[in-house]
PDB file of C-alpha atoms in Angstrom:
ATOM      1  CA  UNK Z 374      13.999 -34.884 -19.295  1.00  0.00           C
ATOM      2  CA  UNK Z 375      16.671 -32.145 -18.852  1.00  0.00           C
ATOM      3  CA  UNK Z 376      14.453 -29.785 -21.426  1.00  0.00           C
ATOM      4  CA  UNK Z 377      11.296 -30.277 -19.824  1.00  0.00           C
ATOM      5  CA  UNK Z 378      12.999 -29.254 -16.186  1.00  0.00           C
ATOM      6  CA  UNK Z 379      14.397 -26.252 -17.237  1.00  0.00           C
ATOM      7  CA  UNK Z 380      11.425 -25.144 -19.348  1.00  0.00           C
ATOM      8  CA  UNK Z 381       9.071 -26.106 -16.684  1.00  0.00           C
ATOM      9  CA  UNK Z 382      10.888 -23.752 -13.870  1.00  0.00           C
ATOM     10  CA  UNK Z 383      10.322 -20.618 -15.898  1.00  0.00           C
ATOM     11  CA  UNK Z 384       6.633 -21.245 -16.569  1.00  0.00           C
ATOM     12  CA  UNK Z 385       4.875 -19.236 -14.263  1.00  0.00           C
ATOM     13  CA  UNK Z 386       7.034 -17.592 -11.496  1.00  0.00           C
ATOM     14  CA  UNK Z 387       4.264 -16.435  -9.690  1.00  0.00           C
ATOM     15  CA  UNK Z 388       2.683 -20.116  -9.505  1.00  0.00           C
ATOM     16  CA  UNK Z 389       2.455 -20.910  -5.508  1.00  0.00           C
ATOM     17  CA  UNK Z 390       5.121 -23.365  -4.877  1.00  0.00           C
ATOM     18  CA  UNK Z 391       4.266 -24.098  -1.008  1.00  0.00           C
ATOM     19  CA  UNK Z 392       1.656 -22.677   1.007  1.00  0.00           C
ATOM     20  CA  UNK Z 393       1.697 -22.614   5.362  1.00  0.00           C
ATOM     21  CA  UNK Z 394      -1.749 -20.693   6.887  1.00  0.00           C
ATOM     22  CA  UNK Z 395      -3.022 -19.053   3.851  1.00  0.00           C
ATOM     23  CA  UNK Z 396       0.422 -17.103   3.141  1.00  0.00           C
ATOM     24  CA  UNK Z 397       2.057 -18.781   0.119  1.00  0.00           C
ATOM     25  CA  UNK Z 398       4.996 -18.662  -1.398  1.00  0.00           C
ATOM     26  CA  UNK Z 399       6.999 -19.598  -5.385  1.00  0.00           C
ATOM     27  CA  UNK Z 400       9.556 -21.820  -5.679  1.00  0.00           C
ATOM     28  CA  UNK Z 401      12.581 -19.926  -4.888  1.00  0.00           C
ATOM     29  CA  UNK Z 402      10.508 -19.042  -1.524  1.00  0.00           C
ATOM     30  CA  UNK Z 403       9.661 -15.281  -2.379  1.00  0.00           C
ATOM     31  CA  UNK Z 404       6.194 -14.468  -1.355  1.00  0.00           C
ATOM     32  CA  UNK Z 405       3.528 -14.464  -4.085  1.00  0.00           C
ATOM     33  CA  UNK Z 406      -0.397 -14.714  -4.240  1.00  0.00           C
ATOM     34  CA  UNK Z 407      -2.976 -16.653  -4.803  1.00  0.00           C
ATOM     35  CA  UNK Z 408      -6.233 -16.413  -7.010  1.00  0.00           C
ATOM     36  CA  UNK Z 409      -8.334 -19.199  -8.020  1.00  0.00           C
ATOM     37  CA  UNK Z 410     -10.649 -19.185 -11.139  1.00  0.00           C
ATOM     38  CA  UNK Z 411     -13.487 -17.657  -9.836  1.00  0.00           C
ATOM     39  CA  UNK Z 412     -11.374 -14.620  -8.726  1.00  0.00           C
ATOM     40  CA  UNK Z 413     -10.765 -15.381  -5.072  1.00  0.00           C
ATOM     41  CA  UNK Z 414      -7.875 -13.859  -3.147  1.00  0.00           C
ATOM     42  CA  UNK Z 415      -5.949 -14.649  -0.365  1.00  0.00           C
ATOM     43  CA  UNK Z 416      -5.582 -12.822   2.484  1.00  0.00           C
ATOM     44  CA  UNK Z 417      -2.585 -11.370   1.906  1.00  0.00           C
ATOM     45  CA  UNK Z 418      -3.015 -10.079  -1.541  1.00  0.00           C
ATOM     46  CA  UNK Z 419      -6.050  -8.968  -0.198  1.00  0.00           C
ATOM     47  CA  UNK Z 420      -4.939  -6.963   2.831  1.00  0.00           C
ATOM     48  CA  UNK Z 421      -1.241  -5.791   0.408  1.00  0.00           C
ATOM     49  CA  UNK Z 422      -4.681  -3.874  -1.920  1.00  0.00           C
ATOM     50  CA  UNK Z 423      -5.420  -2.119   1.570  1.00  0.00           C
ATOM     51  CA  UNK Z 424      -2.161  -1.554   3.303  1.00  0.00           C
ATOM     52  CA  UNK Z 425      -1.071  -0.176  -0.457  1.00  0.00           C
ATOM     53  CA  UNK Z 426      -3.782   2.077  -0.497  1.00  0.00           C
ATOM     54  CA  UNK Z 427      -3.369   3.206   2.902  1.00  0.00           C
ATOM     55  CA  UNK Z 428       0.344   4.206   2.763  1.00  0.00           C
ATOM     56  CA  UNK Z 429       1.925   3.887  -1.066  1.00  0.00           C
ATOM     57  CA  UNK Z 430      -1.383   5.041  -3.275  1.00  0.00           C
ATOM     58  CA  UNK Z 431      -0.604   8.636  -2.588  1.00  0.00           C
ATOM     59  CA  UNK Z 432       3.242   8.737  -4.417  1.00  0.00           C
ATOM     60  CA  UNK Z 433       2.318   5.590  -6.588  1.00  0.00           C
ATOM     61  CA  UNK Z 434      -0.973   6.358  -7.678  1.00  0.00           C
ATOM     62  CA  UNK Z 435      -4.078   3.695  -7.389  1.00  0.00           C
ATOM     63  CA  UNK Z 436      -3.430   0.337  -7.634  1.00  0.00           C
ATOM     64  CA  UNK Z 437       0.467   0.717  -8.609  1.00  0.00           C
ATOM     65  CA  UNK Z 438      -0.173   2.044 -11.834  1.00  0.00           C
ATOM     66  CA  UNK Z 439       2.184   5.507 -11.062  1.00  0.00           C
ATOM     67  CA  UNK Z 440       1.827   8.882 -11.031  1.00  0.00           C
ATOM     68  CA  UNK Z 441       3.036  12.233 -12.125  1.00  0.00           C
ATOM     69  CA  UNK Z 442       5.206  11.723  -9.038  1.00  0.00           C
ATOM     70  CA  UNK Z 443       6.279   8.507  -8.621  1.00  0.00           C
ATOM     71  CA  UNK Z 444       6.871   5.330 -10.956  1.00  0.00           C
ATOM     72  CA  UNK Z 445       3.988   2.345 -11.611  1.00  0.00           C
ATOM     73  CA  UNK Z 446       5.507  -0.063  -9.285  1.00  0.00           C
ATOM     74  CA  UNK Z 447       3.364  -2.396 -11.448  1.00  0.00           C
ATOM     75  CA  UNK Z 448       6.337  -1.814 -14.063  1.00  0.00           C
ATOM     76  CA  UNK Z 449       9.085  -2.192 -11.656  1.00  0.00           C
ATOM     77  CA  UNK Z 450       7.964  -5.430 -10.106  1.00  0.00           C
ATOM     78  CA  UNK Z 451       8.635  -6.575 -13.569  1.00  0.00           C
ATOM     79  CA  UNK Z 452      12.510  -5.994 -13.169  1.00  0.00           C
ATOM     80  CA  UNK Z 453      12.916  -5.975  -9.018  1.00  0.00           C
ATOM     81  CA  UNK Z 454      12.862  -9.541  -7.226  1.00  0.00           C
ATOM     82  CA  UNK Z 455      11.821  -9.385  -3.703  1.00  0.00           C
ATOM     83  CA  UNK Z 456      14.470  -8.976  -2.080  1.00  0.00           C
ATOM     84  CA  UNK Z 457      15.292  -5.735  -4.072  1.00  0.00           C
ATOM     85  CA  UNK Z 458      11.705  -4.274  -3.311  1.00  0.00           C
ATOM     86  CA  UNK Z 459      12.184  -5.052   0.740  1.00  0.00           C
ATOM     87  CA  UNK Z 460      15.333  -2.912  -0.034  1.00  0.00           C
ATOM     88  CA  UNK Z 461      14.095  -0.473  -1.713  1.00  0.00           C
ATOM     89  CA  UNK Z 462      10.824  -0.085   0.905  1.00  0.00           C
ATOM     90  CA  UNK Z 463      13.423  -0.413   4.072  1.00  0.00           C
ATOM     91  CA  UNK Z 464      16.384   1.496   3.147  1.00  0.00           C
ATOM     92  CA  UNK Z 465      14.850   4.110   0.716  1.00  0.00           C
ATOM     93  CA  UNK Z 466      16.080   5.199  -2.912  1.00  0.00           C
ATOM     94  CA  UNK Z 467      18.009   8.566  -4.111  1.00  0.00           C
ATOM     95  CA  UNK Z 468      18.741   9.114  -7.427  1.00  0.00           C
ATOM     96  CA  UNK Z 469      18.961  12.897  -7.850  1.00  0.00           C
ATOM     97  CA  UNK Z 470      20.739  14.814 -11.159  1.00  0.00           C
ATOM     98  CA  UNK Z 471      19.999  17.911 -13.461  1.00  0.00           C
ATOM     99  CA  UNK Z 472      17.260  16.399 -15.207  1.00  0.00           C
ATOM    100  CA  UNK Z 473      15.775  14.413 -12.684  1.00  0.00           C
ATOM    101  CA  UNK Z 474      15.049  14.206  -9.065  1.00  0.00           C
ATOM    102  CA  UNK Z 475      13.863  10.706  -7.878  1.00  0.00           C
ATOM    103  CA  UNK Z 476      13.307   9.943  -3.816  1.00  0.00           C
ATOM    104  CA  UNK Z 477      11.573   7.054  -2.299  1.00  0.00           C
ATOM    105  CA  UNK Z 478      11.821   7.833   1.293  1.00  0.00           C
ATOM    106  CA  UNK Z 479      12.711   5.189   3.657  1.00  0.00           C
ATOM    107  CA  UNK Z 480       9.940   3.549   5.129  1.00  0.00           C
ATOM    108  CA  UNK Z 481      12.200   0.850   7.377  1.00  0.00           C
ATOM    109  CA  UNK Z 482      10.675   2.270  10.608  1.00  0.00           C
ATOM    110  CA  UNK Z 483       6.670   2.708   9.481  1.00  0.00           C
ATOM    111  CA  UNK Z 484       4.785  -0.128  11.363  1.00  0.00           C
ATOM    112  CA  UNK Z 485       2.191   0.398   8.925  1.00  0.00           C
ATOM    113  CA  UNK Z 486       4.390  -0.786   6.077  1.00  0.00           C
ATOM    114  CA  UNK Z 487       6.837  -3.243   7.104  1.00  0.00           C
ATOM    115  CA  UNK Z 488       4.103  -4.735   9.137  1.00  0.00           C
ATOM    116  CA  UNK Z 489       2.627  -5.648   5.928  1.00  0.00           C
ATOM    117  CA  UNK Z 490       5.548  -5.238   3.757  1.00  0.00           C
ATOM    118  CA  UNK Z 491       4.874  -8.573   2.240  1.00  0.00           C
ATOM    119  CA  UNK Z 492       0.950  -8.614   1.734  1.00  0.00           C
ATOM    120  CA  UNK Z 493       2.139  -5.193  -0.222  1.00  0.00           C
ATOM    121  CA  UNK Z 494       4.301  -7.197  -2.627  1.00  0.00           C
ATOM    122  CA  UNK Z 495       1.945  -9.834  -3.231  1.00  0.00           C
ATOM    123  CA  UNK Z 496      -0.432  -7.343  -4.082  1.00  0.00           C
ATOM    124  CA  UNK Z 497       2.029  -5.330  -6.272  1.00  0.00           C
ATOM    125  CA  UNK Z 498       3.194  -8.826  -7.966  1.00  0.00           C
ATOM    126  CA  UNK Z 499       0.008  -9.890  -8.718  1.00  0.00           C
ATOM    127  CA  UNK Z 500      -1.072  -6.587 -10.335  1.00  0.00           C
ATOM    128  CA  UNK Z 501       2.164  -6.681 -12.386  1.00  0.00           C
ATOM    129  CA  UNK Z 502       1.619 -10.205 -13.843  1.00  0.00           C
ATOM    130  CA  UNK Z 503      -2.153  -8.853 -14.711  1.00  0.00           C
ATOM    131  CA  UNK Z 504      -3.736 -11.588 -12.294  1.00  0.00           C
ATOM    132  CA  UNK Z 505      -5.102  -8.603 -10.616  1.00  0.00           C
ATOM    133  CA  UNK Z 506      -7.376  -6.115 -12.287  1.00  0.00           C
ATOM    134  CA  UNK Z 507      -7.371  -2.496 -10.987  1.00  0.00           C
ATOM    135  CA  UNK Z 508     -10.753  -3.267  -8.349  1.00  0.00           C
ATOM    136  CA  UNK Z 509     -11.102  -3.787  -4.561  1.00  0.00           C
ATOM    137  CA  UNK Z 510     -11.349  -7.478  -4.418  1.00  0.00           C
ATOM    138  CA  UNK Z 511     -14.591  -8.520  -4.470  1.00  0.00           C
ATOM    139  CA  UNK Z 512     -14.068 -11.987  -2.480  1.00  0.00           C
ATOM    140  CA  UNK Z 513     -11.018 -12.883  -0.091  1.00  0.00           C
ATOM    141  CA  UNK Z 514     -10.058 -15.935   2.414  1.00  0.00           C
ATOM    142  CA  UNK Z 515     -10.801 -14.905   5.843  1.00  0.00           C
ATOM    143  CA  UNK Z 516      -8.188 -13.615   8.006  1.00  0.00           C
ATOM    144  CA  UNK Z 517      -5.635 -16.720   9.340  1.00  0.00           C
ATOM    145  CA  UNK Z 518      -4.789 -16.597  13.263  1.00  0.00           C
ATOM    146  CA  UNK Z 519      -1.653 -16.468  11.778  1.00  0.00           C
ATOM    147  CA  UNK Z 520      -1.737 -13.387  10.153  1.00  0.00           C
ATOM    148  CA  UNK Z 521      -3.872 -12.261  13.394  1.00  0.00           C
ATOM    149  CA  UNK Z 522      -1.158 -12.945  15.647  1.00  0.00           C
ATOM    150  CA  UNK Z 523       1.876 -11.709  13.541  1.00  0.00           C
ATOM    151  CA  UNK Z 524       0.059  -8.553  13.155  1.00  0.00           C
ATOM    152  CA  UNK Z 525      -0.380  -8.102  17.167  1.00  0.00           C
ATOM    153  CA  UNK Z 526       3.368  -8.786  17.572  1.00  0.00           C
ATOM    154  CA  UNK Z 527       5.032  -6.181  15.000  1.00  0.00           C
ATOM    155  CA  UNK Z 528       2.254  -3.857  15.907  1.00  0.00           C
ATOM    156  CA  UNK Z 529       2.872  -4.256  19.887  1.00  0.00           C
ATOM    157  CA  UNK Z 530       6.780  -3.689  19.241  1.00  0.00           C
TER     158      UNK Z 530
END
């Protein structure tokens, strides 16, 4: 019983552990998406492809795959849990030497991101566990009044 518990927690990661108005989250209560079998997204995955392409695309390149510029964030959501990525996104990153000069500005005060800072991840996640090709979404669940209202509330602030 012990072996199939501990095997069974690292199945999938991304697997939605809990959902509340369309936004869902894993088991350890980190956001994460949603896509059934015929290729359907959630909202937020949906709206983290727009808000990514809106504000992150032009450092990151399309769809997180990276850039001359900036790395795939496709490849660091492999390593980075989410509370690292909400750091990295608030606070900013420096890491500047002879051979390299790496700056992620901080992005702690952009409505437009930490609006949407989640919906971003979920986006990012599931394009780094390949459960997202590199497309628009062709179908999504409508917009929650949830996700309506929170996004009339950070906006209005």
């Amino acid at each position: 019983m012990g072996l199939f518990a501990a095997t069974s927690a690292f199945a999938d990661p991304a697997k939605p552990a809990s959902s509340e108005d369309g936004k869902y989250s894993d088991a350890e209560g980190a956001p994460t998406y949603n896509i059934t079998a015929d290729g359907n997204v959630d909202w937020y995955t949906f709206s983290g492809y727009r808000r990514y392409h809106s504000e992150c695309t032009v450092c990151h390149g399309p769809d997180g795959a990276g850039s001359t510029y900036a790395p795939a964030l496709t490849d660091s959501l492999k390593k980075m849990n989410y509370e690292q990525f909400t750091t990295v996104v608030v606070q900013g990153r420096k890491d500047v030497s002879t051979s390299s000069q790496k700056v992620m500005p901080t992005f702690g005060t952009n409505r437009n991101v930490m609006c949407y800072l989640d919906d971003i991840y979920v986006y990012l996640r599931a394009r780094s566990d390949g459960a997202l090709a590199r497309v628009r979404p062709e179908k999504h669940d409508p917009k929650p009044q949830s996700a309506k209202d929170a996004e009339t509330a950070c906006m209005a602030n």
